[in-house]
mmCIF file of C-alpha atoms in Angstrom:
data_model
loop_
_atom_site.group_PDB
_atom_site.id
_atom_site.type_symbol
_atom_site.label_atom_id
_atom_site.label_comp_id
_atom_site.label_asym_id
_atom_site.label_seq_id
_atom_site.Cartn_x
_atom_site.Cartn_y
_atom_site.Cartn_z
ATOM 1 C CA UNK A 10 -48.331 -88.906 -56.665
ATOM 2 C CA UNK A 11 -46.573 -89.452 -53.861
ATOM 3 C CA UNK A 12 -42.399 -89.409 -53.253
ATOM 4 C CA UNK A 13 -41.967 -93.096 -53.431
ATOM 5 C CA UNK A 14 -44.389 -93.438 -56.639
ATOM 6 C CA UNK A 15 -41.966 -90.901 -58.100
ATOM 7 C CA UNK A 16 -38.623 -92.969 -57.822
ATOM 8 C CA UNK A 17 -39.960 -95.269 -60.213
ATOM 9 C CA UNK A 18 -38.625 -93.373 -63.265
ATOM 10 C CA UNK A 19 -38.234 -94.974 -66.790
ATOM 11 C CA UNK A 20 -34.743 -94.914 -67.634
ATOM 12 C CA UNK A 21 -33.689 -94.926 -63.935
ATOM 13 C CA UNK A 22 -35.547 -97.349 -62.375
ATOM 14 C CA UNK A 23 -35.647 -97.382 -58.662
ATOM 15 C CA UNK A 24 -33.070 -100.178 -56.978
ATOM 16 C CA UNK A 25 -34.786 -101.578 -54.092
ATOM 17 C CA UNK A 26 -32.374 -102.927 -51.660
ATOM 18 C CA UNK A 27 -34.049 -105.428 -48.724
ATOM 19 C CA UNK A 28 -33.492 -105.307 -45.207
ATOM 20 C CA UNK A 29 -34.201 -107.888 -42.616
ATOM 21 C CA UNK A 30 -34.137 -105.891 -39.240
ATOM 22 C CA UNK A 31 -33.437 -102.711 -38.291
ATOM 23 C CA UNK A 32 -29.279 -102.416 -38.773
ATOM 24 C CA UNK A 33 -29.742 -103.965 -41.969
ATOM 25 C CA UNK A 34 -31.880 -101.096 -43.039
ATOM 26 C CA UNK A 35 -30.388 -98.251 -41.538
ATOM 27 C CA UNK A 36 -27.372 -99.302 -42.950
ATOM 28 C CA UNK A 37 -28.795 -99.652 -46.406
ATOM 29 C CA UNK A 38 -29.988 -95.784 -46.252
ATOM 30 C CA UNK A 39 -26.964 -94.978 -44.859
ATOM 31 C CA UNK A 40 -25.221 -96.292 -48.235
ATOM 32 C CA UNK A 41 -27.439 -93.440 -50.056
ATOM 33 C CA UNK A 42 -30.960 -95.534 -50.743
ATOM 34 C CA UNK A 43 -33.559 -93.477 -50.408
ATOM 35 C CA UNK A 44 -35.954 -96.015 -50.034
ATOM 36 C CA UNK A 45 -35.286 -99.668 -48.787
ATOM 37 C CA UNK A 46 -38.008 -102.246 -48.710
ATOM 38 C CA UNK A 47 -38.079 -105.635 -46.537
ATOM 39 C CA UNK A 48 -37.344 -109.496 -47.587
ATOM 40 C CA UNK A 49 -39.891 -112.316 -46.183
ATOM 41 C CA UNK A 50 -36.720 -114.798 -46.591
ATOM 42 C CA UNK A 51 -35.048 -112.575 -43.763
ATOM 43 C CA UNK A 52 -37.967 -111.810 -41.509
ATOM 44 C CA UNK A 53 -39.271 -115.528 -41.432
ATOM 45 C CA UNK A 54 -35.612 -116.885 -41.422
ATOM 46 C CA UNK A 55 -34.496 -114.822 -38.677
ATOM 47 C CA UNK A 56 -37.544 -115.668 -36.652
ATOM 48 C CA UNK A 57 -37.298 -119.165 -37.245
ATOM 49 C CA UNK A 58 -40.598 -119.853 -39.426
ATOM 50 C CA UNK A 59 -41.253 -120.431 -43.024
ATOM 51 C CA UNK A 60 -41.449 -117.929 -45.666
ATOM 52 C CA UNK A 61 -44.570 -118.003 -47.514
ATOM 53 C CA UNK A 62 -47.034 -119.819 -45.397
ATOM 54 C CA UNK A 63 -48.318 -116.609 -43.627
ATOM 55 C CA UNK A 64 -46.489 -117.226 -40.535
ATOM 56 C CA UNK A 65 -44.904 -113.756 -39.593
ATOM 57 C CA UNK A 66 -47.551 -111.576 -39.804
ATOM 58 C CA UNK A 67 -46.437 -109.977 -35.950
ATOM 59 C CA UNK A 68 -42.699 -109.785 -37.080
ATOM 60 C CA UNK A 69 -43.406 -108.060 -40.249
ATOM 61 C CA UNK A 70 -45.456 -105.639 -38.720
ATOM 62 C CA UNK A 71 -42.828 -105.301 -35.603
ATOM 63 C CA UNK A 72 -40.618 -104.462 -38.033
ATOM 64 C CA UNK A 73 -42.460 -101.852 -40.125
ATOM 65 C CA UNK A 74 -42.840 -100.239 -36.352
ATOM 66 C CA UNK A 75 -39.351 -99.990 -35.938
ATOM 67 C CA UNK A 76 -38.595 -99.312 -39.595
ATOM 68 C CA UNK A 77 -41.307 -96.182 -40.348
ATOM 69 C CA UNK A 78 -40.349 -93.637 -38.678
ATOM 70 C CA UNK A 79 -36.528 -93.755 -40.057
ATOM 71 C CA UNK A 80 -35.035 -91.514 -42.516
ATOM 72 C CA UNK A 81 -36.262 -93.500 -45.477
ATOM 73 C CA UNK A 82 -39.228 -94.846 -47.461
ATOM 74 C CA UNK A 83 -39.921 -98.014 -46.431
ATOM 75 C CA UNK A 84 -41.799 -100.631 -48.475
ATOM 76 C CA UNK A 85 -43.175 -104.112 -46.606
ATOM 77 C CA UNK A 86 -42.961 -107.568 -48.124
ATOM 78 C CA UNK A 87 -46.162 -108.838 -46.945
ATOM 79 C CA UNK A 88 -46.007 -111.767 -48.716
ATOM 80 C CA UNK A 89 -49.688 -112.638 -49.469
ATOM 81 C CA UNK A 90 -51.269 -110.205 -47.150
ATOM 82 C CA UNK A 91 -51.161 -112.970 -44.452
ATOM 83 C CA UNK A 92 -54.874 -113.987 -45.402
ATOM 84 C CA UNK A 93 -57.451 -114.954 -47.418
ATOM 85 C CA UNK A 94 -59.775 -112.724 -46.247
ATOM 86 C CA UNK A 95 -59.536 -109.085 -47.980
ATOM 87 C CA UNK A 96 -60.955 -107.482 -45.300
ATOM 88 C CA UNK A 97 -58.212 -108.778 -42.950
ATOM 89 C CA UNK A 98 -55.447 -107.899 -45.460
ATOM 90 C CA UNK A 99 -56.720 -104.269 -45.443
ATOM 91 C CA UNK A 100 -57.021 -104.299 -41.996
ATOM 92 C CA UNK A 101 -53.497 -105.512 -42.071
ATOM 93 C CA UNK A 102 -52.088 -102.829 -44.445
ATOM 94 C CA UNK A 103 -54.074 -100.101 -42.701
ATOM 95 C CA UNK A 104 -51.746 -100.989 -39.683
ATOM 96 C CA UNK A 105 -48.950 -101.240 -41.686
ATOM 97 C CA UNK A 106 -49.706 -97.405 -43.168
ATOM 98 C CA UNK A 107 -50.278 -96.409 -39.913
ATOM 99 C CA UNK A 108 -47.170 -96.783 -38.462
ATOM 100 C CA UNK A 109 -45.104 -95.173 -41.831
ATOM 101 C CA UNK A 110 -44.987 -97.563 -44.444
ATOM 102 C CA UNK A 111 -45.778 -96.202 -48.067
ATOM 103 C CA UNK A 112 -45.429 -99.406 -49.870
ATOM 104 C CA UNK A 113 -46.474 -102.994 -49.631
ATOM 105 C CA UNK A 114 -45.430 -106.234 -51.918
ATOM 106 C CA UNK A 115 -48.461 -108.473 -52.428
ATOM 107 C CA UNK A 116 -47.952 -111.773 -54.136
ATOM 108 C CA UNK A 117 -50.457 -114.128 -55.619
ATOM 109 C CA UNK A 118 -48.849 -117.505 -55.197
ATOM 110 C CA UNK A 119 -50.776 -118.485 -58.164
ATOM 111 C CA UNK A 120 -54.067 -118.500 -56.224
ATOM 112 C CA UNK A 121 -56.876 -117.511 -57.541
ATOM 113 C CA UNK A 122 -56.262 -114.181 -59.445
ATOM 114 C CA UNK A 123 -59.894 -113.106 -58.320
ATOM 115 C CA UNK A 124 -58.968 -113.458 -54.720
ATOM 116 C CA UNK A 125 -55.670 -111.655 -55.114
ATOM 117 C CA UNK A 126 -57.652 -108.743 -56.922
ATOM 118 C CA UNK A 127 -59.924 -108.155 -54.082
ATOM 119 C CA UNK A 128 -57.269 -108.131 -51.743
ATOM 120 C CA UNK A 129 -55.817 -105.414 -53.460
ATOM 121 C CA UNK A 130 -58.964 -103.706 -53.698
ATOM 122 C CA UNK A 131 -59.229 -103.629 -50.236
ATOM 123 C CA UNK A 132 -55.694 -102.569 -49.450
ATOM 124 C CA UNK A 133 -56.723 -99.384 -52.095
ATOM 125 C CA UNK A 134 -59.677 -98.571 -49.656
ATOM 126 C CA UNK A 135 -58.122 -99.373 -46.330
ATOM 127 C CA UNK A 136 -55.132 -96.948 -47.387
ATOM 128 C CA UNK A 137 -55.332 -95.005 -50.417
ATOM 129 C CA UNK A 138 -51.872 -93.537 -50.424
ATOM 130 C CA UNK A 139 -49.852 -96.851 -49.899
ATOM 131 C CA UNK A 140 -48.008 -97.767 -53.116
ATOM 132 C CA UNK A 141 -49.481 -101.291 -53.967
ATOM 133 C CA UNK A 142 -46.827 -103.455 -55.840
ATOM 134 C CA UNK A 143 -48.951 -106.792 -57.361
ATOM 135 C CA UNK A 144 -46.705 -109.634 -57.565
ATOM 136 C CA UNK A 145 -47.480 -112.670 -59.716
ATOM 137 C CA UNK A 146 -45.595 -115.821 -59.674
ATOM 138 C CA UNK A 147 -45.806 -117.118 -62.674
ATOM 139 C CA UNK A 148 -42.246 -117.099 -63.458
ATOM 140 C CA UNK A 149 -41.159 -117.908 -59.667
ATOM 141 C CA UNK A 150 -43.343 -120.982 -59.197
ATOM 142 C CA UNK A 151 -45.221 -121.324 -62.124
ATOM 143 C CA UNK A 152 -44.550 -122.212 -65.909
ATOM 144 C CA UNK A 153 -43.539 -118.720 -66.804
ATOM 145 C CA UNK A 154 -47.111 -118.812 -69.375
ATOM 146 C CA UNK A 155 -47.370 -115.319 -71.217
ATOM 147 C CA UNK A 156 -50.713 -115.044 -71.599
ATOM 148 C CA UNK A 157 -51.279 -116.262 -68.251
ATOM 149 C CA UNK A 158 -48.956 -113.773 -66.786
ATOM 150 C CA UNK A 159 -51.044 -110.797 -68.592
ATOM 151 C CA UNK A 160 -54.384 -111.995 -67.348
ATOM 152 C CA UNK A 161 -53.033 -111.665 -64.134
ATOM 153 C CA UNK A 162 -51.610 -108.607 -64.263
ATOM 154 C CA UNK A 163 -54.402 -107.229 -65.715
ATOM 155 C CA UNK A 164 -56.768 -108.071 -63.430
ATOM 156 C CA UNK A 165 -54.632 -106.601 -60.348
ATOM 157 C CA UNK A 166 -53.917 -103.457 -62.585
ATOM 158 C CA UNK A 167 -57.851 -102.935 -62.739
ATOM 159 C CA UNK A 168 -58.164 -103.818 -58.977
ATOM 160 C CA UNK A 169 -55.690 -100.305 -58.099
ATOM 161 C CA UNK A 170 -52.183 -101.704 -58.508
ATOM 162 C CA UNK A 171 -49.841 -99.295 -58.632
ATOM 163 C CA UNK A 172 -47.102 -101.101 -59.940
ATOM 164 C CA UNK A 173 -46.469 -105.248 -61.217
ATOM 165 C CA UNK A 174 -44.043 -107.545 -60.058
ATOM 166 C CA UNK A 175 -43.117 -110.460 -61.927
ATOM 167 C CA UNK A 176 -40.293 -112.511 -59.992
ATOM 168 C CA UNK A 177 -38.183 -114.692 -61.777
ATOM 169 C CA UNK A 178 -38.511 -113.023 -65.248
ATOM 170 C CA UNK A 179 -35.358 -112.418 -66.797
ATOM 171 C CA UNK A 180 -36.162 -112.537 -70.620
ATOM 172 C CA UNK A 181 -35.001 -109.626 -72.000
ATOM 173 C CA UNK A 182 -37.851 -109.882 -74.910
ATOM 174 C CA UNK A 183 -40.648 -110.599 -72.183
ATOM 175 C CA UNK A 184 -39.645 -108.236 -69.782
ATOM 176 C CA UNK A 185 -39.976 -105.252 -72.815
ATOM 177 C CA UNK A 186 -43.361 -106.548 -73.679
ATOM 178 C CA UNK A 187 -44.569 -106.567 -70.082
ATOM 179 C CA UNK A 188 -43.317 -102.973 -69.601
ATOM 180 C CA UNK A 189 -44.934 -101.728 -72.763
ATOM 181 C CA UNK A 190 -47.840 -103.552 -72.007
ATOM 182 C CA UNK A 191 -48.674 -101.777 -68.702
ATOM 183 C CA UNK A 192 -49.250 -98.175 -68.101
ATOM 184 C CA UNK A 193 -48.427 -98.757 -64.167
ATOM 185 C CA UNK A 194 -43.971 -99.718 -63.273
ATOM 186 C CA UNK A 195 -42.983 -103.088 -63.904
ATOM 187 C CA UNK A 196 -40.754 -104.728 -61.279
ATOM 188 C CA UNK A 197 -38.858 -107.366 -61.569
ATOM 189 C CA UNK A 198 -36.484 -109.225 -59.265
ATOM 190 C CA UNK A 199 -32.615 -108.944 -59.990
ATOM 191 C CA UNK A 200 -30.791 -111.939 -60.916
ATOM 192 C CA UNK A 201 -27.128 -111.760 -61.316
ATOM 193 C CA UNK A 202 -27.450 -114.071 -63.785
ATOM 194 C CA UNK A 203 -29.905 -111.885 -65.434
ATOM 195 C CA UNK A 204 -29.945 -108.737 -67.232
ATOM 196 C CA UNK A 205 -27.576 -105.940 -65.742
ATOM 197 C CA UNK A 206 -29.434 -102.906 -64.436
ATOM 198 C CA UNK A 207 -28.727 -100.507 -66.937
ATOM 199 C CA UNK A 208 -30.091 -103.078 -69.629
ATOM 200 C CA UNK A 209 -33.024 -103.730 -67.394
ATOM 201 C CA UNK A 210 -33.381 -100.112 -67.705
ATOM 202 C CA UNK A 211 -33.287 -99.814 -71.266
ATOM 203 C CA UNK A 212 -36.117 -102.700 -71.303
ATOM 204 C CA UNK A 213 -38.270 -100.488 -69.541
ATOM 205 C CA UNK A 214 -38.069 -101.704 -66.268
ATOM 206 C CA UNK A 215 -38.792 -98.906 -63.538
ATOM 207 C CA UNK A 216 -38.367 -100.980 -60.251
ATOM 208 C CA UNK A 217 -35.675 -103.398 -59.521
ATOM 209 C CA UNK A 218 -35.583 -105.414 -56.161
ATOM 210 C CA UNK A 219 -32.926 -107.237 -54.291
ATOM 211 C CA UNK A 220 -35.251 -109.870 -52.906
ATOM 212 C CA UNK A 221 -33.766 -112.164 -50.089
ATOM 213 C CA UNK A 222 -29.933 -111.521 -52.274
ATOM 214 C CA UNK A 223 -28.766 -109.465 -49.746
ATOM 215 C CA UNK A 224 -29.415 -111.626 -46.687
ATOM 216 C CA UNK A 225 -28.341 -114.804 -48.812
ATOM 217 C CA UNK A 226 -24.991 -112.946 -49.528
ATOM 218 C CA UNK A 227 -24.556 -111.494 -45.962
ATOM 219 C CA UNK A 228 -25.351 -115.610 -44.750
ATOM 220 C CA UNK A 229 -22.537 -116.436 -47.071
ATOM 221 C CA UNK A 230 -20.120 -113.629 -45.855
ATOM 222 C CA UNK A 231 -20.660 -115.211 -42.854
ATOM 223 C CA UNK A 232 -19.683 -119.103 -43.614
ATOM 224 C CA UNK A 233 -17.044 -117.992 -45.623
ATOM 225 C CA UNK A 234 -15.197 -115.534 -42.820
ATOM 226 C CA UNK A 235 -16.081 -118.828 -40.337
ATOM 227 C CA UNK A 236 -14.586 -121.042 -42.233
ATOM 228 C CA UNK A 237 -11.204 -119.047 -43.250
ATOM 229 C CA UNK A 238 -10.478 -118.190 -40.008
ATOM 230 C CA UNK A 239 -10.663 -121.967 -38.766
ATOM 231 C CA UNK A 240 -8.244 -122.285 -41.697
ATOM 232 C CA UNK A 241 -6.059 -119.253 -40.293
ATOM 233 C CA UNK A 242 -6.791 -116.757 -42.888
ATOM 234 C CA UNK A 243 -7.931 -113.452 -41.856
ATOM 235 C CA UNK A 244 -11.212 -111.902 -42.773
ATOM 236 C CA UNK A 245 -11.285 -110.054 -45.542
ATOM 237 C CA UNK A 246 -14.311 -107.483 -46.899
ATOM 238 C CA UNK A 247 -16.074 -104.884 -45.204
ATOM 239 C CA UNK A 248 -16.827 -105.364 -41.441
ATOM 240 C CA UNK A 249 -18.412 -102.320 -39.940
ATOM 241 C CA UNK A 250 -17.648 -101.488 -36.364
ATOM 242 C CA UNK A 251 -19.066 -102.654 -33.319
ATOM 243 C CA UNK A 252 -20.354 -99.280 -32.338
ATOM 244 C CA UNK A 253 -21.625 -98.732 -35.844
ATOM 245 C CA UNK A 254 -23.767 -101.514 -35.726
ATOM 246 C CA UNK A 255 -24.942 -100.506 -32.267
ATOM 247 C CA UNK A 256 -25.728 -97.094 -33.378
ATOM 248 C CA UNK A 257 -27.829 -98.847 -36.070
ATOM 249 C CA UNK A 258 -29.667 -101.279 -33.912
ATOM 250 C CA UNK A 259 -31.047 -98.578 -31.667
ATOM 251 C CA UNK A 260 -34.846 -97.900 -32.398
ATOM 252 C CA UNK A 261 -36.135 -94.540 -33.544
ATOM 253 C CA UNK A 262 -37.399 -92.167 -30.877
ATOM 254 C CA UNK A 263 -40.891 -93.278 -29.488
ATOM 255 C CA UNK A 264 -40.769 -97.086 -31.220
ATOM 256 C CA UNK A 265 -41.151 -99.648 -28.056
#
């Protein structure tokens, strides 16, 4: 079992915060998070590109290159692998593993389940040590059909997925069912309106991702700060010093 896989513990799920650049990743690691993910929305928005449209392959790889040698475990949100060709997905993931990523999140976008399973199998072959988190969007952008969710996740597990991810799922009974149904960690996306982290742990969840929440909250804080200053109010809340951010923005030695 890899160090990253070992973090997916029953009763104490991995809380995975998701960064969008070098500084945000190092800031999170500095708060004691031993593993950090990336958010495809944050990466895409920072580049002025659409999320979930296979448009950020180069940006995702570039970010992984700057973060892969950093002092934390890196899991990369690779959307659908940026290709419908399993071999191309496998080659992309081989590049991610080569620069230090230890995990990958692959979403099916409700495309054919057999195609997504083929991608997972290709990734397993290309980078055997990488933790493959197989995501289905049945609750995120579908109608939340429980039978279809199980069918897809079963196919992905059979193809070699190390974990299964169902963003958008917040119903405690269905979460508990899926956690017990599969022999690999269940990952859910944290929702402020959903179960708390402690409740998710009790339900059997072993990984809780923050997705784009931190990026969106950062944007919200920026807007509130600007509006407050315009209205004559001094900013409140935490503000890292200029030199702190400057230090976090330096790439690790040896990276371009």
